[in-house]
Short mmCIF file of C-alpha atoms and ligand atoms in Angstrom, two decimals:
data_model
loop_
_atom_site.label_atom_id
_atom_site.label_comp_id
_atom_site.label_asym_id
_atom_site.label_seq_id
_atom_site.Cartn_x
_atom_site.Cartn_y
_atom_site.Cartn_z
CA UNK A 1 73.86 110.33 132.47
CA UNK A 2 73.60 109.52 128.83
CA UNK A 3 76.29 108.63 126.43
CA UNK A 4 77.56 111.67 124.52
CA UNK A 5 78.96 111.82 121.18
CA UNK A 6 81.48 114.47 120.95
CA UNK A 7 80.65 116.11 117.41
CA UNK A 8 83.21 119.00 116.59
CA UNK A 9 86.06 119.90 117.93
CA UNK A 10 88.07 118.11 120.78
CA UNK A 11 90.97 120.91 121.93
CA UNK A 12 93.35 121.06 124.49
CA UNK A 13 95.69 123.35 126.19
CA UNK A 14 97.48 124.45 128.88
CA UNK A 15 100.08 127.13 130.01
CA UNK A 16 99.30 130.78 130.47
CA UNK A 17 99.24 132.94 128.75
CA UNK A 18 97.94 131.42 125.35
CA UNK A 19 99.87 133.82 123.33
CA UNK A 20 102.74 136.20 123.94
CA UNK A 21 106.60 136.68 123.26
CA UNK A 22 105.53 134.82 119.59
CA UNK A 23 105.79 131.43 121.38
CA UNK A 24 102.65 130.48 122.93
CA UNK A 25 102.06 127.13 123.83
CA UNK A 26 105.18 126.65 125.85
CA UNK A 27 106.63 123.46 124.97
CA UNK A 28 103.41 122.50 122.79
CA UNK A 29 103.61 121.68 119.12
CA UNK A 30 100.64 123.81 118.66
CA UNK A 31 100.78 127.74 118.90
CA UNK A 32 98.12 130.37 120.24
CA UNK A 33 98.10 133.48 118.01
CA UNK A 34 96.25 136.49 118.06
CA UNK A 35 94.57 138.58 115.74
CA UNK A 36 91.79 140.48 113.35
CA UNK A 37 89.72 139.69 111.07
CA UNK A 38 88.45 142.67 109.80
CA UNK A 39 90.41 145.94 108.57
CA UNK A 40 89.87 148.71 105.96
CA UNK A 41 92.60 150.93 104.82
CA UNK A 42 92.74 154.12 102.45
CA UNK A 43 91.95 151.27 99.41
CA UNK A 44 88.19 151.80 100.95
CA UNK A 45 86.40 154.02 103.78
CA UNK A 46 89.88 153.62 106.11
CA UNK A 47 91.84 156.67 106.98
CA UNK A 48 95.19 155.34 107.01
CA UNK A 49 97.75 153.49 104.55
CA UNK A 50 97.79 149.90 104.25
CA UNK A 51 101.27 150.10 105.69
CA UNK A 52 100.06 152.13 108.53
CA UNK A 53 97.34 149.94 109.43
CA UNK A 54 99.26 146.55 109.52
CA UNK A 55 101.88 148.90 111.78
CA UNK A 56 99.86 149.26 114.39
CA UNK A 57 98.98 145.66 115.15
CA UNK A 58 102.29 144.61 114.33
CA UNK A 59 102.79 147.05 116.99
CA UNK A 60 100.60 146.33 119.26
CA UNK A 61 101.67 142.42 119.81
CA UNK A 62 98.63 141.09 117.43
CA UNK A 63 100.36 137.96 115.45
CA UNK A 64 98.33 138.53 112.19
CA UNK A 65 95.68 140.76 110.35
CA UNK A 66 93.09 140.02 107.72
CA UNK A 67 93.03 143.12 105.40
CA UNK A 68 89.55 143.11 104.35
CA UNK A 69 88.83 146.50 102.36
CA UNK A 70 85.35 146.61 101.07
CA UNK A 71 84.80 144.74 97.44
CA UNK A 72 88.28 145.03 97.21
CA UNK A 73 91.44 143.26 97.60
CA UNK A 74 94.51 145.05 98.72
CA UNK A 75 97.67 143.10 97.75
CA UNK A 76 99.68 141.83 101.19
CA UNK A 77 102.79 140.72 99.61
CA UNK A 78 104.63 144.07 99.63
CA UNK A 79 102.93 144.73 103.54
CA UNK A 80 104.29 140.91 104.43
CA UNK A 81 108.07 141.52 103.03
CA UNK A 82 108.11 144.85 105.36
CA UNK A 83 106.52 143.12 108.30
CA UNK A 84 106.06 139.97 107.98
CA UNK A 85 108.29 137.66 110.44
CA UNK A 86 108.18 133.55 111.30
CA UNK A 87 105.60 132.52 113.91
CA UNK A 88 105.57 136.60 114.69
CA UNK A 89 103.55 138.34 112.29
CA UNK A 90 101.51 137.35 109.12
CA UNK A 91 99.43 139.84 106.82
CA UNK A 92 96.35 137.59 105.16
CA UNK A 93 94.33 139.37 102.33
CA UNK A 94 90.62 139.36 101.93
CA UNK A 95 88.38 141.60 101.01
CA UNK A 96 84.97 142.59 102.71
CA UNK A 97 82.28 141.43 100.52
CA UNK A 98 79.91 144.73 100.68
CA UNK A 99 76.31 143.57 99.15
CA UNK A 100 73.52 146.33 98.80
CA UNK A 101 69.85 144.99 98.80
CA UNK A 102 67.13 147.32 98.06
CA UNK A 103 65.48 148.78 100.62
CA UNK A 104 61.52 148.85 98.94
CA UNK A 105 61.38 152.73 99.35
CA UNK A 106 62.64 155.38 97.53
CA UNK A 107 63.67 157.44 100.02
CA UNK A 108 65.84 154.82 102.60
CA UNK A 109 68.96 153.34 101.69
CA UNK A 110 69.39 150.09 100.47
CA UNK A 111 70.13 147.61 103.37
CA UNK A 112 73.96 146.26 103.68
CA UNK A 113 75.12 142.64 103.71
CA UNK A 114 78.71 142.41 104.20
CA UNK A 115 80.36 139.33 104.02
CA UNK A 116 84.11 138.50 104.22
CA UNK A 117 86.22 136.60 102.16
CA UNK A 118 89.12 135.49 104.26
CA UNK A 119 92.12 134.68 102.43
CA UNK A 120 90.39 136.19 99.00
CA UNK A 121 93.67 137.00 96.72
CA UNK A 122 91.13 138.13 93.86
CA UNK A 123 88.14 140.39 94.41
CA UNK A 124 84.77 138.27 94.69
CA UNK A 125 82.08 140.69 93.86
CA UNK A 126 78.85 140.82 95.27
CA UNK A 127 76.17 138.52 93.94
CA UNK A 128 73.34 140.94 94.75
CA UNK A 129 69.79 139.46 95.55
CA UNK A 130 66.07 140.83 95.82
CA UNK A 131 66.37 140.42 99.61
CA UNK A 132 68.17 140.26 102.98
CA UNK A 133 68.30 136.47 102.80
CA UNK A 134 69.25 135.71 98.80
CA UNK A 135 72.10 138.22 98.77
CA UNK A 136 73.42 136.60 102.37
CA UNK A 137 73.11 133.11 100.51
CA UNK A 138 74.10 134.26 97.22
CA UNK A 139 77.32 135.94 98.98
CA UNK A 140 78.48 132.86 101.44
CA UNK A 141 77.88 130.65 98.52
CA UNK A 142 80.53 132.41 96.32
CA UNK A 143 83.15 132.82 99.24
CA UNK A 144 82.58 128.91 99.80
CA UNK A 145 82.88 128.77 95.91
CA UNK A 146 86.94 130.08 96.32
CA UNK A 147 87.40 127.24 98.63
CA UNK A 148 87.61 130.30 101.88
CA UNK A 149 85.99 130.96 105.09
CA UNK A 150 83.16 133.18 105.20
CA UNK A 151 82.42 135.68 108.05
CA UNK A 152 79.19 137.05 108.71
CA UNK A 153 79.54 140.70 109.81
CA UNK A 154 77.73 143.11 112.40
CA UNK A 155 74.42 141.13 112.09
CA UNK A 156 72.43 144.26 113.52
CA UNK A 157 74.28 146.55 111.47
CA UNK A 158 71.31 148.68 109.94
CA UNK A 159 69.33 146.03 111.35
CA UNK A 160 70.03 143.77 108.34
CA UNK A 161 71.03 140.31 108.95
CA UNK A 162 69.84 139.53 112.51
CA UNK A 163 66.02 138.43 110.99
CA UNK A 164 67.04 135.56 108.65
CA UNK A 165 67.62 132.39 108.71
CA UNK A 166 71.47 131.66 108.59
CA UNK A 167 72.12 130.38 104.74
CA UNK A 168 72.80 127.05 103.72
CA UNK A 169 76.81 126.11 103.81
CA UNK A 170 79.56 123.26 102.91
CA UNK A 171 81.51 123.85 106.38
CA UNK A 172 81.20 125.82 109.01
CA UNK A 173 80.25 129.83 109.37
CA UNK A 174 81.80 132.35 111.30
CA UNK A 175 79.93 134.81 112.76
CA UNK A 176 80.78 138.72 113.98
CA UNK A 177 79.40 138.33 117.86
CA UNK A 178 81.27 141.80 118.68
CA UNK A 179 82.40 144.29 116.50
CA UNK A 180 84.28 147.12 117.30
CA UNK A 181 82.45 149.49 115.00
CA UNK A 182 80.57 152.11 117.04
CA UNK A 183 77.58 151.48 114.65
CA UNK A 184 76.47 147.94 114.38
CA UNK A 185 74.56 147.21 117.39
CA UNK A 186 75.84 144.30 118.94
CA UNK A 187 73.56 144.28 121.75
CA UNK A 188 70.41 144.30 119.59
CA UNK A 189 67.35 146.17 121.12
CA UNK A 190 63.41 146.57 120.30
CA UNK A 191 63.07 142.79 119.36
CA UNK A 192 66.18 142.29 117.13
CA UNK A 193 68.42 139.82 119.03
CA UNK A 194 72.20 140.74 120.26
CA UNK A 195 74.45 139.31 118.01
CA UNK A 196 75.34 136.53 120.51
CA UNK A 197 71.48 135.55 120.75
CA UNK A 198 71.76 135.02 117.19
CA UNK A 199 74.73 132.85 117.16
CA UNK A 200 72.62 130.99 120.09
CA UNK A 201 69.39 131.07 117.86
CA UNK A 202 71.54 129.47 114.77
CA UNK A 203 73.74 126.70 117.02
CA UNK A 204 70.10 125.97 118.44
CA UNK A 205 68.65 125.01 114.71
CA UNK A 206 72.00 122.72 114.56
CA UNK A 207 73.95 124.84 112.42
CA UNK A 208 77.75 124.75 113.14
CA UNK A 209 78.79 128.40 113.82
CA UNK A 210 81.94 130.23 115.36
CA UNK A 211 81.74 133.18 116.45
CA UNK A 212 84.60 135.80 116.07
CA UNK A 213 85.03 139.23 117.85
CA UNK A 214 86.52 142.00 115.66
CA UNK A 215 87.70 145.77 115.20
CA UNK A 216 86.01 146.42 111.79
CA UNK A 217 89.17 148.94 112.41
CA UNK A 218 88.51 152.48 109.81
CA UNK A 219 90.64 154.84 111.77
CA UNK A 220 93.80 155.17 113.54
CA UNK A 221 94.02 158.94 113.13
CA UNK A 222 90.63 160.10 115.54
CA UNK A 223 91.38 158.19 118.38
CA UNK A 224 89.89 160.16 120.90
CA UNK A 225 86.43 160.40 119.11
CA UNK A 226 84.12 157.74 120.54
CA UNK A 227 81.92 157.66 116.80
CA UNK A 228 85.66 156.74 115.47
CA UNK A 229 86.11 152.37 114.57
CA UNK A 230 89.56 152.51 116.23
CA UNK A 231 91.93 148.84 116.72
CA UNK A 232 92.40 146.93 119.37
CA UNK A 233 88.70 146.45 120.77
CA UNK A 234 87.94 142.75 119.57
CA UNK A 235 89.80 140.04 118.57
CA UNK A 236 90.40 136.02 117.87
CA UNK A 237 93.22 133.93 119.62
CA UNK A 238 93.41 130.68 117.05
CA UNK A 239 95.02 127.64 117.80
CA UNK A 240 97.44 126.38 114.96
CA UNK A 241 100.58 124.71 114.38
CA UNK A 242 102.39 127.67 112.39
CA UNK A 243 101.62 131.51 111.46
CA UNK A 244 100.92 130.52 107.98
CA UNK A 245 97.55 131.83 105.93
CA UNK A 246 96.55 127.97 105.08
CA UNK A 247 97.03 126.90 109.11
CA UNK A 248 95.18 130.46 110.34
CA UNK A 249 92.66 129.55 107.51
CA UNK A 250 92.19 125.74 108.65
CA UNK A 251 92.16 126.58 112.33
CA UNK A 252 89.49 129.37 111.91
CA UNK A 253 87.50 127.29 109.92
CA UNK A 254 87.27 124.64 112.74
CA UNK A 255 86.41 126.67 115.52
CA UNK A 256 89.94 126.29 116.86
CA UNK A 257 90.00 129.42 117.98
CA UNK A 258 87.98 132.02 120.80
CA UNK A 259 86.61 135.44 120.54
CA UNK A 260 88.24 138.00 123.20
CA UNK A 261 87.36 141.90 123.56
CA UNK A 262 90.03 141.88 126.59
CA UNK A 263 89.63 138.31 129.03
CA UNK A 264 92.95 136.12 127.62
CA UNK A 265 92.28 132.98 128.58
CA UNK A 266 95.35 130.60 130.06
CA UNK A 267 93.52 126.87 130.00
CA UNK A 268 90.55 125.57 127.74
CA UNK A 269 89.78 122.22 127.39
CA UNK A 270 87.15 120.19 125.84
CA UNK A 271 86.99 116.49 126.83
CA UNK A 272 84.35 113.34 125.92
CA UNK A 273 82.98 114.49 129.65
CA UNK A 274 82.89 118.14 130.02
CA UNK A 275 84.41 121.49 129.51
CA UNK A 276 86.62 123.79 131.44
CA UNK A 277 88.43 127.04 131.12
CA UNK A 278 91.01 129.33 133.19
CA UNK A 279 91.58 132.86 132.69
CA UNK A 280 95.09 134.63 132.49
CA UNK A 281 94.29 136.72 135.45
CA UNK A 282 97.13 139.28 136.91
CA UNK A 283 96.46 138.90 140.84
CA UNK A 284 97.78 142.80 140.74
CA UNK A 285 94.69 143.84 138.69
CA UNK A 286 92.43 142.30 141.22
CA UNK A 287 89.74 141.97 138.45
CA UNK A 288 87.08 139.41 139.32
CA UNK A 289 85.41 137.26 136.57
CA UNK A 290 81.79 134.96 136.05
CA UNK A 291 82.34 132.47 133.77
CA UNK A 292 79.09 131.36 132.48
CA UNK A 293 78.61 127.62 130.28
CA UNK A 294 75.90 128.19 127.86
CA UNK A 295 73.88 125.60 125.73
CA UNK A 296 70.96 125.21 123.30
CA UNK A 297 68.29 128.05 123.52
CA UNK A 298 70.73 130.24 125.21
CA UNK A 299 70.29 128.42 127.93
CA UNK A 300 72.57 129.54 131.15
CA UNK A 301 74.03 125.96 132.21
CA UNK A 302 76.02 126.94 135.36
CA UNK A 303 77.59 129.92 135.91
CA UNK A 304 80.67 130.09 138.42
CA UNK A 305 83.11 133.07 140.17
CA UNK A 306 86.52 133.53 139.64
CA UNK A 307 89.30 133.00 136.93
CA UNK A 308 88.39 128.90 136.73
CA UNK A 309 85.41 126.97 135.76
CA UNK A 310 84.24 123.74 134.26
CA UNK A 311 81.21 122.03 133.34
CA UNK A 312 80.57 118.30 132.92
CA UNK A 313 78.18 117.27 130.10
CA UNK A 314 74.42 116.00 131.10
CA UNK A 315 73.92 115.10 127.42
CA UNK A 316 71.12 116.71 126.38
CA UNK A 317 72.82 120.53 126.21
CA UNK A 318 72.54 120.54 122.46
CA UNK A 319 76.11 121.88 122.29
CA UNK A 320 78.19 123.99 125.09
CA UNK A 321 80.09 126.96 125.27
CA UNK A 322 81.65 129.88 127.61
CA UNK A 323 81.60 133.30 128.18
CA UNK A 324 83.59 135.11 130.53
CA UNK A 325 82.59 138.47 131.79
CA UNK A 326 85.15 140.63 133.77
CA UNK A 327 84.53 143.22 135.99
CA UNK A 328 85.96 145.85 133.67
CA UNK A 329 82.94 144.37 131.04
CA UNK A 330 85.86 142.64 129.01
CA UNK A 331 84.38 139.22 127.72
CA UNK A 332 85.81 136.02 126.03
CA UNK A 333 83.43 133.55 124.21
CA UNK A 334 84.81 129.83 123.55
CA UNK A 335 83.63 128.24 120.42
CA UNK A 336 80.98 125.40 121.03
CA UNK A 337 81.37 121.95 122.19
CA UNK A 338 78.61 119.98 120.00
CA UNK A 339 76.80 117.19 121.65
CA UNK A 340 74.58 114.62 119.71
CA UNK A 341 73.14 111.52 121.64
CA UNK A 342 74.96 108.54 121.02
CA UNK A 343 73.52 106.35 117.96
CA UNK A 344 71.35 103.89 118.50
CA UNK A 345 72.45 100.63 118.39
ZN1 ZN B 401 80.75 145.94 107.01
ZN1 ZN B 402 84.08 146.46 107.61
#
């Protein structure tokens, strides 16, 4: 086996669950908290009151949201003196960067390029750009210009994103691998790649990308309506020392964190020799899970049955990450552990 250098992130934990009863992490000085990334309210295209909206995941056990109406910032200081509690609930601001880039006929829309701003406290407007990839660039460049993390949403939304080249960046992306928006084509289809083949495509040119699973949430008030972006479908469990913006911030922005549409995860380690994860299972549920290690090129590394796994590195995986799959079709994606061959002497 050849030498591997560990390149990114080196995590830890242990004790299940990884979140819960606002004290994950047992006796650990590091916490596991859950929650969205992506949220519109009445300020944009939601149907609900920013008060309403941060009510229902402060309702529904999330630990924080990212408000993230579209070009617009909606002030979270009022929502975090109503809600807001220590290591229990945090409201972040940001705003969904919503670019338009012409479509070259008269008759189509123009194609969109959202982008968000996490953390945004001031409205970054859209840079615009003559196509797909120079508003993309032109966008990440200004969110990376306020000194914030920049998500790149729904890839396959309108078919937009999911055919360029991932723009040049300081740190690290993050990257919408599920949405919960019943429009934006996660899966891909007819030669555009699923979302999660282009996070693959992107780690595979060396690019250091996380990828995040969110709601995209635009209604509480139709749940029953399956064309409806309802809560509670995706999420992020990130790994930080405190329910503060800066520590949420930090930890998202160094892939301390996994993606989750439903699989909570109780153990996930990354070590100089391999990686392994455990899943939070309820024996009562009797749900079985394949836990799948992926590396460079998509390329299926070992794939094992039932709630434990692990993998021990080769060295030449290009980087290595897992998905779970349960057998209700509930999934959770680790972020990537990056290999690089050792230097030469
Ligand atoms: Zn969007
Ligand atoms: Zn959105």
């Amino acid at each position: 086996m050849r030498s591997v250098v560990l390149a990114a992130i080196m995590t830890c934990l242990a004790g299940a669950p990884l979140y819960g009863q606002g004290a994950p992490g047992g006796s650990s000085s590091v916490r596991w908290f859950k929650g969205n990334t992506h949220a519109h309210t009445l300020n944009s295209d939601g149907d609900s009151t920013p008060d309403d909206v941060v009510r229902w995941y402060r309702e529904h056990a999330y630990h924080f949201l990212v408000v993230t109406d579209h070009n617009v910032v909606t002030p979270v200081d009022g929502l975090n003196a109503v809600f807001a509690f220590e290591n229990r609930f945090l409201v972040i601001p940001g705003e969904e960067i919503s670019d338009v880039v012409p479509s070259g006929t008269s008759d189509a829309p123009g194609i969109p390029v959202h982008v968000n701003a996490l953390g945004a406290r001031t409205a970054i407007p859209p840079a615009g750009g003559a196509t797909v990839a120079e508003a993309l660039r032109r966008d990440v460049a200004a969110v990376e210009a306020a000194g914030l993390p920049a998500q790149i949403n729904h890839p396959n939304f309108q078919w937009a994103i999911a055919q360029v080249d991932l723009p040049p960046s300081s740190r690290p992306l993050l990257l919408e691998i599920f949405n919960g928006h019943p429009q934006v084509n996660n899966l891909g289809g007819d030669g555009s790649p699923a979302a999660e083949e282009l996070w693959d495509a992107w780690l595979s040119a060396g690019r250091k990308v996380f990828g995040v699973a969110s709601d995209d949430t635009h209604h509480l008030k139709r749940p029953w309506d399956r064309r409806a972006a309802s809560p509670g479908r995706g999420w992020v469990v990130v790994r930080a020392a405190a329910l503060s913006t800066d520590a949420i911030l930090g930890a998202l922005g160094r892939g301390e964190f996994y993606a989750s549409t439903g699989v909570e995860l109780s153990d996930w380690q990354i070590t100089s020799k391999g990686v392994s994860v455990a899943v939070a299972a309820r024996p009562v549920d009797a749900t079985r899970f394949r836990i799948e290690f992926i590396g460079k090129g998509g390329r299926l590394l070992r794939r094992t049955d039932g709630p434990t796994g692990s993998y021990e590195f080769a060295g030449d995986e290009g980087y290595v990450r897992v998905r779970v799959t349960d057998s209700n079709g509930q999934r959770a994606w680790t972020q990537p552990a990056f290999l690089a061959d050792a230097p030469k002497p």
